[in-house]
Coordinates of C-alpha atoms in Angstrom, one line a residue:
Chain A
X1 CA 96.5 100.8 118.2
X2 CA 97.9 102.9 121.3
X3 CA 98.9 101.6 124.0
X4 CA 102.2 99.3 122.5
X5 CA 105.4 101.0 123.6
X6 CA 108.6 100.1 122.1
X7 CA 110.9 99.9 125.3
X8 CA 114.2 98.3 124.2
X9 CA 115.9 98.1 121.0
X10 CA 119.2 96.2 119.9
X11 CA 121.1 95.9 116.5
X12 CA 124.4 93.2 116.4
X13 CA 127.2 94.6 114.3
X14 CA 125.9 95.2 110.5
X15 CA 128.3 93.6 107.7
X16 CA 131.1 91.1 107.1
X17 CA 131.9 89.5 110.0
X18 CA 133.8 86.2 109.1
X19 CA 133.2 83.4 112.1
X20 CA 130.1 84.9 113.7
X21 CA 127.1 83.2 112.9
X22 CA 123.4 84.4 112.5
X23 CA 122.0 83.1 115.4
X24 CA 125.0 84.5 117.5
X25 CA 124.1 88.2 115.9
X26 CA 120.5 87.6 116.9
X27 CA 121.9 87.0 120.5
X28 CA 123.6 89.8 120.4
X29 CA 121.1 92.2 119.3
X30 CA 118.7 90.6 122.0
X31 CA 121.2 91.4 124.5
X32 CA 121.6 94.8 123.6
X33 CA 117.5 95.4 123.3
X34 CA 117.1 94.0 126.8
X35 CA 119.9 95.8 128.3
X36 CA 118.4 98.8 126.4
X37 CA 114.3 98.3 128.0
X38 CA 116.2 97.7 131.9
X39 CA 115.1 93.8 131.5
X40 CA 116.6 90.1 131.6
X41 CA 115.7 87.3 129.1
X42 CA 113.3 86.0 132.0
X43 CA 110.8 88.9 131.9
X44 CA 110.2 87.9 128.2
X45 CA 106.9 86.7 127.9
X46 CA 106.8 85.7 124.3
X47 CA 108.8 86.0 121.3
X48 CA 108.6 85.6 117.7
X49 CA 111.4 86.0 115.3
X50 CA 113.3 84.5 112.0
X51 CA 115.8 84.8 109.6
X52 CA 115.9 84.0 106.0
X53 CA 118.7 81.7 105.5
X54 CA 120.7 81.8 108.8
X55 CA 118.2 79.1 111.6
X56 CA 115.2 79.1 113.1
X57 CA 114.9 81.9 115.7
X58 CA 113.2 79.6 118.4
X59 CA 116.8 77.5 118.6
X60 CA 118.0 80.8 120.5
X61 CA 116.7 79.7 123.9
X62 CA 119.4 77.7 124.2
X63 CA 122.0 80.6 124.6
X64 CA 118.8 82.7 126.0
X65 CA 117.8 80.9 128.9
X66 CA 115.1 78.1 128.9
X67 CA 112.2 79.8 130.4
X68 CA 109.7 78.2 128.6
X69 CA 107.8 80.8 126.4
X70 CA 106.5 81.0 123.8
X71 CA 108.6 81.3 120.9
X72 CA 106.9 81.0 117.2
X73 CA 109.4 81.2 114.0
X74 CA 108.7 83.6 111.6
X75 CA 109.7 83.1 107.4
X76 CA 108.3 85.7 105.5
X77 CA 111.0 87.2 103.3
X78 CA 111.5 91.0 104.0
X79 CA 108.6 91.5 106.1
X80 CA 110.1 89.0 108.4
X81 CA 110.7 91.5 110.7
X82 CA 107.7 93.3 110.3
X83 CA 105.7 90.3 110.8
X84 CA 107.2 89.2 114.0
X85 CA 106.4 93.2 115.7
X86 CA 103.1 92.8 113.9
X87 CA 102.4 89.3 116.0
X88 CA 104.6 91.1 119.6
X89 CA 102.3 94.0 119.1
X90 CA 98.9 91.6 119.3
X91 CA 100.5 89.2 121.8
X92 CA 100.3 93.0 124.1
X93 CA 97.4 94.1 122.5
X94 CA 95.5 91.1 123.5
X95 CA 96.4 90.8 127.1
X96 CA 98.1 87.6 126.9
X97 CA 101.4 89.5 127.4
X98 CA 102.7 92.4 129.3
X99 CA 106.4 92.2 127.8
X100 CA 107.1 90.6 123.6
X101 CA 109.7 90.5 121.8
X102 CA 110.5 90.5 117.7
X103 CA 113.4 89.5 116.5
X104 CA 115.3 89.1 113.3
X105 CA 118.8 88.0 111.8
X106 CA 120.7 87.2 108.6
X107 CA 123.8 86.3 107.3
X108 CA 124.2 86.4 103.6
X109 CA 127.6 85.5 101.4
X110 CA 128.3 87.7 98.7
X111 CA 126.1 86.7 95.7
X112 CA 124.3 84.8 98.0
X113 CA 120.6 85.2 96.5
X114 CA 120.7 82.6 93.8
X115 CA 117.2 81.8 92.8
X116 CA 116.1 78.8 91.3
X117 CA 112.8 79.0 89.0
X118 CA 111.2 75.4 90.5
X119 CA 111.7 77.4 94.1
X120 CA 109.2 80.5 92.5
X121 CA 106.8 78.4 90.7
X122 CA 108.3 79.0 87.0
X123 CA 109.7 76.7 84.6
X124 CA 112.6 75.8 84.2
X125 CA 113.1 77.9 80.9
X126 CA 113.3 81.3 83.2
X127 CA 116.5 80.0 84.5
X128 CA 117.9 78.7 81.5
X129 CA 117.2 82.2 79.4
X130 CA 118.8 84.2 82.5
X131 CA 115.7 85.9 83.9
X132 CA 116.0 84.8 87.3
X133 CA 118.2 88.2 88.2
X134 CA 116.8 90.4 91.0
X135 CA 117.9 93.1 89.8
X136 CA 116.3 93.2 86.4
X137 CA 112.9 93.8 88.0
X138 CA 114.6 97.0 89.8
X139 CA 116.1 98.0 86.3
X140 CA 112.7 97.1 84.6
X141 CA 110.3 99.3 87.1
X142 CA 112.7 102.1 87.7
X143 CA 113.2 102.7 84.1
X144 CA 109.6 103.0 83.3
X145 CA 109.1 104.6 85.8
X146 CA 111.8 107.8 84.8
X147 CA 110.7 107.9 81.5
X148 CA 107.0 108.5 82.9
X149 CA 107.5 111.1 85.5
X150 CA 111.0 112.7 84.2
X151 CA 113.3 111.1 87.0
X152 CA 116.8 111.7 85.3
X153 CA 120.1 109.4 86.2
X154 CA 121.8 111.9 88.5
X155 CA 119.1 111.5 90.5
X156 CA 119.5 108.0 91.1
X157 CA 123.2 108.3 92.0
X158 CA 122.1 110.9 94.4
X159 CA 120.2 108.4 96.5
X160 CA 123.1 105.8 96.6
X161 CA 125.4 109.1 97.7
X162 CA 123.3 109.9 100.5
X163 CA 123.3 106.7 101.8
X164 CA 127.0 106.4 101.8
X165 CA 127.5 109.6 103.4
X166 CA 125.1 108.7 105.8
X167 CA 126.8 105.2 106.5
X168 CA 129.8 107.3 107.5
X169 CA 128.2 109.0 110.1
X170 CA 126.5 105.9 111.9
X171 CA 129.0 103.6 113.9
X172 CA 127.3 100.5 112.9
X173 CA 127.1 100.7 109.0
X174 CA 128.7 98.6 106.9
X175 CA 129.9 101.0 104.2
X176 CA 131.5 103.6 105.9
X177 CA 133.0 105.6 102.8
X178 CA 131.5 108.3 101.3
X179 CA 131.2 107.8 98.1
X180 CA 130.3 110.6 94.9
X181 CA 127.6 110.6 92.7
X182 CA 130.0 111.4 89.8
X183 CA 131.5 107.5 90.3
X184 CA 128.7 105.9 91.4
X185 CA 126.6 107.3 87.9
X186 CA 130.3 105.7 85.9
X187 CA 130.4 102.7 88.2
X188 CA 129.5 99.5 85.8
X189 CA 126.0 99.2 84.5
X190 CA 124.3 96.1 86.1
X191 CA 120.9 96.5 84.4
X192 CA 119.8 99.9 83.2
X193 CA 119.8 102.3 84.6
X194 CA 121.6 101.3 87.8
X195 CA 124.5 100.7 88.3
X196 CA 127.0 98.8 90.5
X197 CA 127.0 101.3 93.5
X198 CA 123.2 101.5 93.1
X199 CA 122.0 98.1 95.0
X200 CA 122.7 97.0 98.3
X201 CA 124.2 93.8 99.2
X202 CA 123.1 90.8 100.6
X203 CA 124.6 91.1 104.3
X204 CA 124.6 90.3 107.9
X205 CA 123.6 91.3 111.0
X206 CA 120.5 91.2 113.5
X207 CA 118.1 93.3 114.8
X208 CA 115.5 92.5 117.9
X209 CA 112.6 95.1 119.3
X210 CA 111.5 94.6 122.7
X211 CA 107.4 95.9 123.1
X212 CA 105.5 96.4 126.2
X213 CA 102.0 97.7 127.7
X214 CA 102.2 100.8 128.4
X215 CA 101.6 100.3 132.3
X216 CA 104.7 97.9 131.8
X217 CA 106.5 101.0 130.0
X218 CA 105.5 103.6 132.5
X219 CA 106.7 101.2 135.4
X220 CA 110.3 100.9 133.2
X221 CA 111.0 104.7 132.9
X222 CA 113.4 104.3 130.3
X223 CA 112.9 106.2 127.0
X224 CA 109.4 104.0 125.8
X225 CA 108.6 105.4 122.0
X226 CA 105.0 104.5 120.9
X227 CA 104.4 102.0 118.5
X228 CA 101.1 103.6 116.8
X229 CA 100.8 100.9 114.2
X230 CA 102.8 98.0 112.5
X231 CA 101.2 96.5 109.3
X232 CA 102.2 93.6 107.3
X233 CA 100.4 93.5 103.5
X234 CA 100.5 90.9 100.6
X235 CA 100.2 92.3 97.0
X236 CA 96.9 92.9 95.5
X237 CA 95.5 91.8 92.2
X238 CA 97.7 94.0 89.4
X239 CA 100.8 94.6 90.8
X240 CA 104.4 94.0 89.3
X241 CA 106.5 92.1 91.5
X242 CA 109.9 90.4 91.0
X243 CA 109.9 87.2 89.0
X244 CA 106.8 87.8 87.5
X245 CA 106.1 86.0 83.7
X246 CA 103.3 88.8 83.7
X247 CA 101.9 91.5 84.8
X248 CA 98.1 90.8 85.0
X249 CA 95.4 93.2 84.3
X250 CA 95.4 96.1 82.3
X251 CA 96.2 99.6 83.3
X252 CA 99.3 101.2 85.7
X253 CA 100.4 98.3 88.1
X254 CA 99.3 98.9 91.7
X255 CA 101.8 98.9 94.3
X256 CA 101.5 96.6 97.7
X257 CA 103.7 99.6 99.5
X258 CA 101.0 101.8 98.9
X259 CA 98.1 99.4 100.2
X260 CA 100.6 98.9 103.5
X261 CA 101.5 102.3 104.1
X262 CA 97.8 103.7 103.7
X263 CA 96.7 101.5 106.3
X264 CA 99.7 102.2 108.9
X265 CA 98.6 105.4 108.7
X266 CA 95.1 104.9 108.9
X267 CA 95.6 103.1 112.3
X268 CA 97.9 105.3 113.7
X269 CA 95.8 108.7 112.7
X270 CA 98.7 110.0 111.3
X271 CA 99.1 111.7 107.8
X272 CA 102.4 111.4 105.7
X273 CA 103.2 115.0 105.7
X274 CA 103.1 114.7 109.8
X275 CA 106.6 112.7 109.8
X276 CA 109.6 114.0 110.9
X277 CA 112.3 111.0 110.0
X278 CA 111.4 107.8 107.6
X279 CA 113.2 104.5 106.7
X280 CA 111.9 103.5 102.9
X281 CA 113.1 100.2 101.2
X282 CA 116.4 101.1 99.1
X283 CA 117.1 97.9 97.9
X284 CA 118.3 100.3 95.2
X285 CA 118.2 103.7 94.8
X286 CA 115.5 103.7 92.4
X287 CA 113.4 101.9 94.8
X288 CA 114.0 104.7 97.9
X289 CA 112.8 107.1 94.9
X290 CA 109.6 105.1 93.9
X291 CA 108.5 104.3 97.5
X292 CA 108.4 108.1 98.6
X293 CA 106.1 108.4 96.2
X294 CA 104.0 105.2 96.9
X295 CA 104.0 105.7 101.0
X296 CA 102.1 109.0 100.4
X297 CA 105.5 111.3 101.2
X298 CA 105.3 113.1 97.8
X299 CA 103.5 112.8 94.3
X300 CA 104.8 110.5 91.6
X301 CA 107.7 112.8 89.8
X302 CA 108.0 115.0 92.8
X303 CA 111.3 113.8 93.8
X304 CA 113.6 115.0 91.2
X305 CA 112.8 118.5 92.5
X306 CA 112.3 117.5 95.8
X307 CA 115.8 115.5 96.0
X308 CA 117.4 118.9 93.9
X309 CA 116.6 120.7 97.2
X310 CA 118.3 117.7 99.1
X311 CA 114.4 117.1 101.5
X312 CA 115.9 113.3 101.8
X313 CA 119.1 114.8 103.5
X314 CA 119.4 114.6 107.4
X315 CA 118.7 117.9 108.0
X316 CA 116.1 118.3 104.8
X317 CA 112.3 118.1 104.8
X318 CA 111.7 114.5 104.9
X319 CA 114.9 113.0 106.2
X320 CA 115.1 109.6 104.0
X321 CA 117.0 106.3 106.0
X322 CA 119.2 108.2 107.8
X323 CA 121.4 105.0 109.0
X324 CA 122.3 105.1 105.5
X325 CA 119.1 102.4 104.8
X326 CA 119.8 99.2 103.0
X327 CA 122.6 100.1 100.5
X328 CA 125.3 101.2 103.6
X329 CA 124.0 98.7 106.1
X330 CA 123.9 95.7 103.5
X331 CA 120.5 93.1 102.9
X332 CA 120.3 90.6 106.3
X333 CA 116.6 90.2 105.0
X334 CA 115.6 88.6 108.3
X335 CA 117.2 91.5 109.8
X336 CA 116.8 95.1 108.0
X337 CA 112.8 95.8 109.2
X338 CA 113.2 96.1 112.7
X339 CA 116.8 97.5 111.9
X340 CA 114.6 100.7 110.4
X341 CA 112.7 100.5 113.8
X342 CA 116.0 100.8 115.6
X343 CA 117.4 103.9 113.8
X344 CA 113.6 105.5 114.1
X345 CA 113.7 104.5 117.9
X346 CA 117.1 106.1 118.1
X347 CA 116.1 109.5 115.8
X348 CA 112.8 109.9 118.6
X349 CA 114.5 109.6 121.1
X350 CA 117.4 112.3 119.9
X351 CA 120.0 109.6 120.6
X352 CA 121.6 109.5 117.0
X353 CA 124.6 111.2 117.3
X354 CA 126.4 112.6 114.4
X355 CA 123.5 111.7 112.3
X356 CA 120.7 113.6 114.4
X357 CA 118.0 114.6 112.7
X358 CA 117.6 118.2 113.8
X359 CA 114.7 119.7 115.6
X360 CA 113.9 116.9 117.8
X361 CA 111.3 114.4 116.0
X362 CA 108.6 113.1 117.4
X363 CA 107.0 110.9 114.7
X364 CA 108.8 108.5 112.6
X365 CA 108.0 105.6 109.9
X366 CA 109.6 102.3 108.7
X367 CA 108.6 100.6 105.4
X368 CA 109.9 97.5 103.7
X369 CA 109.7 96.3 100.4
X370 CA 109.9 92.8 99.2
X371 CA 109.7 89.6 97.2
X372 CA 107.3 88.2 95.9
X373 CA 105.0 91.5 96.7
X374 CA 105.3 92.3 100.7
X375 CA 105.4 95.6 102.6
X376 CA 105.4 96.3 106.2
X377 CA 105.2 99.8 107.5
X378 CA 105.5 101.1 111.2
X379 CA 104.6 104.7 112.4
X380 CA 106.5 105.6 115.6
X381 CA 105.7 108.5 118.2
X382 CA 107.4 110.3 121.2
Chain B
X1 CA 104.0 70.9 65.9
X2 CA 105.0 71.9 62.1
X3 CA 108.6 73.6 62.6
X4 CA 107.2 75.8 60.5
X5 CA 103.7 76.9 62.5
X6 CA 104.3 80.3 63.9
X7 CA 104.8 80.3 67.9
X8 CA 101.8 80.7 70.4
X9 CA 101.8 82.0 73.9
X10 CA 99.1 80.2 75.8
X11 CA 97.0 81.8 78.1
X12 CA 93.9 81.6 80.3
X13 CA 90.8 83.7 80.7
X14 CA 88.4 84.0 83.6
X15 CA 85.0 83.4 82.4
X16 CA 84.0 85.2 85.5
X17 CA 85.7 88.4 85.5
X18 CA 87.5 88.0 82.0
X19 CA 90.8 88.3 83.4
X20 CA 93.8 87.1 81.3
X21 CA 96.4 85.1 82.5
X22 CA 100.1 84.3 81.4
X23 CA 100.9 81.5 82.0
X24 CA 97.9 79.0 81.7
X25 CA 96.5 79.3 85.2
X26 CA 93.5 77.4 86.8
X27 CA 92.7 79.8 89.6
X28 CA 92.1 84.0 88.7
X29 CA 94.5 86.5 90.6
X30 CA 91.7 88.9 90.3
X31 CA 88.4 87.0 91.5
X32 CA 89.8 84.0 93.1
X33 CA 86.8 81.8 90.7
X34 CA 88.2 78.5 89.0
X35 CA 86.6 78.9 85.6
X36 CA 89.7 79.7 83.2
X37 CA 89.5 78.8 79.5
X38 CA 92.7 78.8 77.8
X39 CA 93.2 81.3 74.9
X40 CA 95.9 81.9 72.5
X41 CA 97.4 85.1 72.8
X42 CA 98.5 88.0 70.3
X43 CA 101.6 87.6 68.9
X44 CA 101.9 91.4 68.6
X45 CA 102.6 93.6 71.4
X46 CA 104.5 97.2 72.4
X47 CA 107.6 97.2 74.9
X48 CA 105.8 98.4 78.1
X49 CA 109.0 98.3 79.9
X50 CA 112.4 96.9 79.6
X51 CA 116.2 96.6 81.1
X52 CA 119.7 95.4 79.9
X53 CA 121.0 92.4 81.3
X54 CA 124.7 94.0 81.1
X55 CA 126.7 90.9 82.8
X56 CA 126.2 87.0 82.3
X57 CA 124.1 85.9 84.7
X58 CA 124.9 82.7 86.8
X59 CA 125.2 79.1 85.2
X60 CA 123.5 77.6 86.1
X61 CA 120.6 78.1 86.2
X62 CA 121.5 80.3 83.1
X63 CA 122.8 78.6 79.3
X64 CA 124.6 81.1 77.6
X65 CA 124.2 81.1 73.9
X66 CA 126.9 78.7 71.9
X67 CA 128.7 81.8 70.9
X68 CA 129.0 82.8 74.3
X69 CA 127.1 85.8 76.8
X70 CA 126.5 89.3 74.9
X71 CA 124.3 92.1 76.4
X72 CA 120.0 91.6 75.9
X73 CA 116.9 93.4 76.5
X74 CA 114.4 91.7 79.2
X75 CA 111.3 93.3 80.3
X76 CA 107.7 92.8 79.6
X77 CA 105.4 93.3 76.6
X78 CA 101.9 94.5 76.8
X79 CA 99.6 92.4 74.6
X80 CA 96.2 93.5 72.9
X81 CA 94.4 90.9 75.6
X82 CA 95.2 92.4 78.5
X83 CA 98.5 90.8 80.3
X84 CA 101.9 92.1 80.1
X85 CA 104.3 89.1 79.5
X86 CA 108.1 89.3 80.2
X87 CA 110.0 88.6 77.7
X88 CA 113.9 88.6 76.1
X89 CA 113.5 91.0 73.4
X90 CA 115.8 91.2 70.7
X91 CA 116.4 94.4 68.9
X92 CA 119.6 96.0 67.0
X93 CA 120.0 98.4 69.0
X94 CA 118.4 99.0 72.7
X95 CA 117.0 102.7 72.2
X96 CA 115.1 100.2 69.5
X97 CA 112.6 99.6 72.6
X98 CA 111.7 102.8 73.6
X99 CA 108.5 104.5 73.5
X100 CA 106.3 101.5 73.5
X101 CA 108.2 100.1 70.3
X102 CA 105.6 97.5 68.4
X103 CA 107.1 94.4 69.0
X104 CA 106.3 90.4 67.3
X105 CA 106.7 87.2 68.9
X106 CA 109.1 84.7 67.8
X107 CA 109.3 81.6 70.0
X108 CA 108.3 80.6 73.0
X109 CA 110.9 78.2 74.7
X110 CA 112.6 78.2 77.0
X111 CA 110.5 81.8 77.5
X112 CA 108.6 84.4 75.6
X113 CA 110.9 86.1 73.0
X114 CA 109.7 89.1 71.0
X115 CA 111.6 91.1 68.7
X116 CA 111.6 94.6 67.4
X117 CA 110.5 95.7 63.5
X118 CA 113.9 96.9 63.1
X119 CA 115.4 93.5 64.1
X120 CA 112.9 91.5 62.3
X121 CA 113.7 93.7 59.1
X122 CA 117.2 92.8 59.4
X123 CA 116.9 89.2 60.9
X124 CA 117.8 86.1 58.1

């Protein structure tokens, strides 16, 4: 898939920002992604965003500019994001546009994921016996999955530690204070084995990628970074997903992470162990552990040694989310894929600051995780 | 139903790729044919995996017992058939479930609910 160059990215403010809507951080982060590619709203060709909760993304024309594109709405849960690049990229791909753009946006109340069993095809009886709790599917998998490949707890509350201390070294995090793994492991249990401190929140902010041609992005200058691939999977038969009353077929689950990652890396030509900087799903820290593993960065069980010499760190092996992922930046679902493709864009191009991965990257890849069995992965180049 | 019958899951089975299914299903996950039978399932199972649901969770949707919220074990239990079926579990204490503890269903409504040997040993 060469020839897509990512030439502008945005991000709005990430967290609690009482009397700013959605749709206004989706502006935002448009702004900021066309200041960033040297373009107004006008060169746009075509766009396709969406948020989870917070509008449809096509209403933004109005504050945009009404230049008449075309502008398709995207709902598809965590890989919102993902599917809208997925769609810019093939808008450019097939020639009907020089210049796309993805967006996505969120804004989430505290506790604001409330599902309701008639809403995911279950009875009634799931709500009534508590079952419908995210985080019990994060507790169920996570736990099986230590007691099968000897992941102990410290090393879950050295995932949520990183991401803290990341957070405080990236301006636009939500959870800027570091925060040890010694009261993260005592924080309150929510479902074992993670606690509190574990799990992100649901959160707010937007996030929009601009892509072009590549004789578009030669004729910007700028800092283009290729988009090798962007993939977009739904599960496969035997996989264990959130809210499910089983898990069909006999033998280890299969994960959809694993299905999407493969094949981002079979279209860009690039092997795991070639990536300098990498965003995984931490919609917990059992979660970032699990999808090293299923993305092809490490074999199941690897990571307790692998995390012991601190690879996941910034300046480590395989430096893991490096904005401080999902648990500093907080859950705008709509939002947090192409907010992965931001940091990466920012790590390629050496522009991240205090939280620089050293050594100068030049390949980089997103992944997200979610309900009820999505993934989209990315592989970036400069 | 006899209040005394013991409890059933129901299930399906593919006739084309002998799948199982929980709960009854007319189309297969794995094959995509239309040509599920419904089956009764085992009432015996192990703990394949499991949490603790350490806080009340929000009413509604959720009906907290008449003597109020306490701490239970959810996850899934892996039956003989061939389908791994979540489940509340009850058990005296939660290390109980470890190690693919055998586990026995004892109702059905409002969902699955198995318990362990040690609990069912104990249990009036």
């Amino acid at each position: 898939m060469s020839g897509v160059s990512i030439v502008g990215a945005g991000l709005s403010a990430f967290g609690r920002q009482p009397g700013v809507s959605g749709r206004e951080m989706a502006i935002q982060a448009i702004r900021r992604a066309l200041v960033d590619a040297g373009l107004e709203w006008s060169d746009v060709q075509i766009a396709f965003g969406g948020s989870d909760g917070s509008g449809l993304a096509d209403t933004l024309v109005a504050e945009l500019g009404l230049t008449g594109i075309p502008f398709t709405n995207v709902k598809n849960g965590c890989a919102t994001g993902g599917s809208a690049l997925v769609s810019a990229v093939n808008a450019i791909r097939s020639g009907s546009a020089e210049i796309a753009l993805a967006v996505g946006f969120d804004k989430h109340g505290r506790g604001a994921f409330a599902p309701l069993p008639e809403e995911w095809g279950l009875p009634s009886g799931y709500g009534d016996a508590g079952l419908m709790v995210t985080t019990q599917f994060f507790g169920i998998k996570i736990a099986r999955y230590m007691r099968e490949y000897g992941i102990t707890a410290p090393t879950l509350a050295k995932v949520a530690e990183k991401a803290y201390a990341n957070g405080t070294l990236n301006p636009n995090a939500w959870r800027r204070t570091p925060m040890s793994a010694d009261e993260i492991a005592a924080a309150d249990m929510v479902n074992d084995p993670l606690t509190r401190y574990m799990f992100c929140s649901p959160g707010e902010g937007g996030a929009a990628i601009i892509v072009a041609s590549e004789a578009v992005a030669t004729r910007l200058g700028g800092r283009p970074v290729s988009l090798l691939s962007a993939v977009t999977r739904t599960r496969g038969f035997g996989t264990f997903e959130v809210f499910a009353p089983a898990i069909q077929g006999s033998g280890a689950p299969t994960s959809v992470s694993t299905t999407a990652a493969a094949a981002a890396f079979e279209a860009a030509g690039v092997r795991p162990d070639e990536i300098d900087v990498l965003q995984l799903q931490d919609t917990e820290s059992g979660a970032e552990i699990m999808h090293m593993a299923e993305c092809g960065f490490c074999e199941h069980g690897e990571q307790e040694q692998l995390l012991e010499k601190g690879a996941t760190l910034i300046d480590g092996s395989m430096p893991v989310n490096t904005d401080g992922g999902c648990i500093a930046n907080g859950e705008p679902i709509g939002a947090s894929g192409l907010r992965q493709v931001h940091e990466i864009v920012t790590q390629l191009r050496g522009e991240a600051g205090e939280r620089q991965v050293p050594g100068g990257p030049r390949l980089g890849f997103t992944h997200v995780y979610g309900a009820p069995g999505i993934s989209a992965c990315t592989v970036l180049a400069v | 139903m006899s209040t005394t019958e013991a409890p059933t899951l129901h299930g399906s089975r593919c006739d084309s790729c002998g799948n199982v299914a929980f709960p009854v299903a007319d189309g297969c996950q794995r094959c995509g044919q239309q040509v599920m039978r419904p089956i009764e399932l085992s009432e015996h199972g192990t703990v394949w995996g499991f949490t603790v649901q350490r806080f009340a969770p929000k009413s509604p949707p959720y009906v907290p017992p008449a003597e109020g919220f306490s701490p239970f074990a959810v996850g899934y239990v892996e039956l003989p058939d061939g389908v791994k079926v979540e489940a509340v579990i009850d058990c005296v204490d939660f290390s109980d479930l470890e190690d693919h503890a055998p586990v026995r269903l004892t109702a059905t409504e409002p969902v699955p609910r198995f318990a362990s040997s040690s609990f069912l040993a104990v249990a009036p």
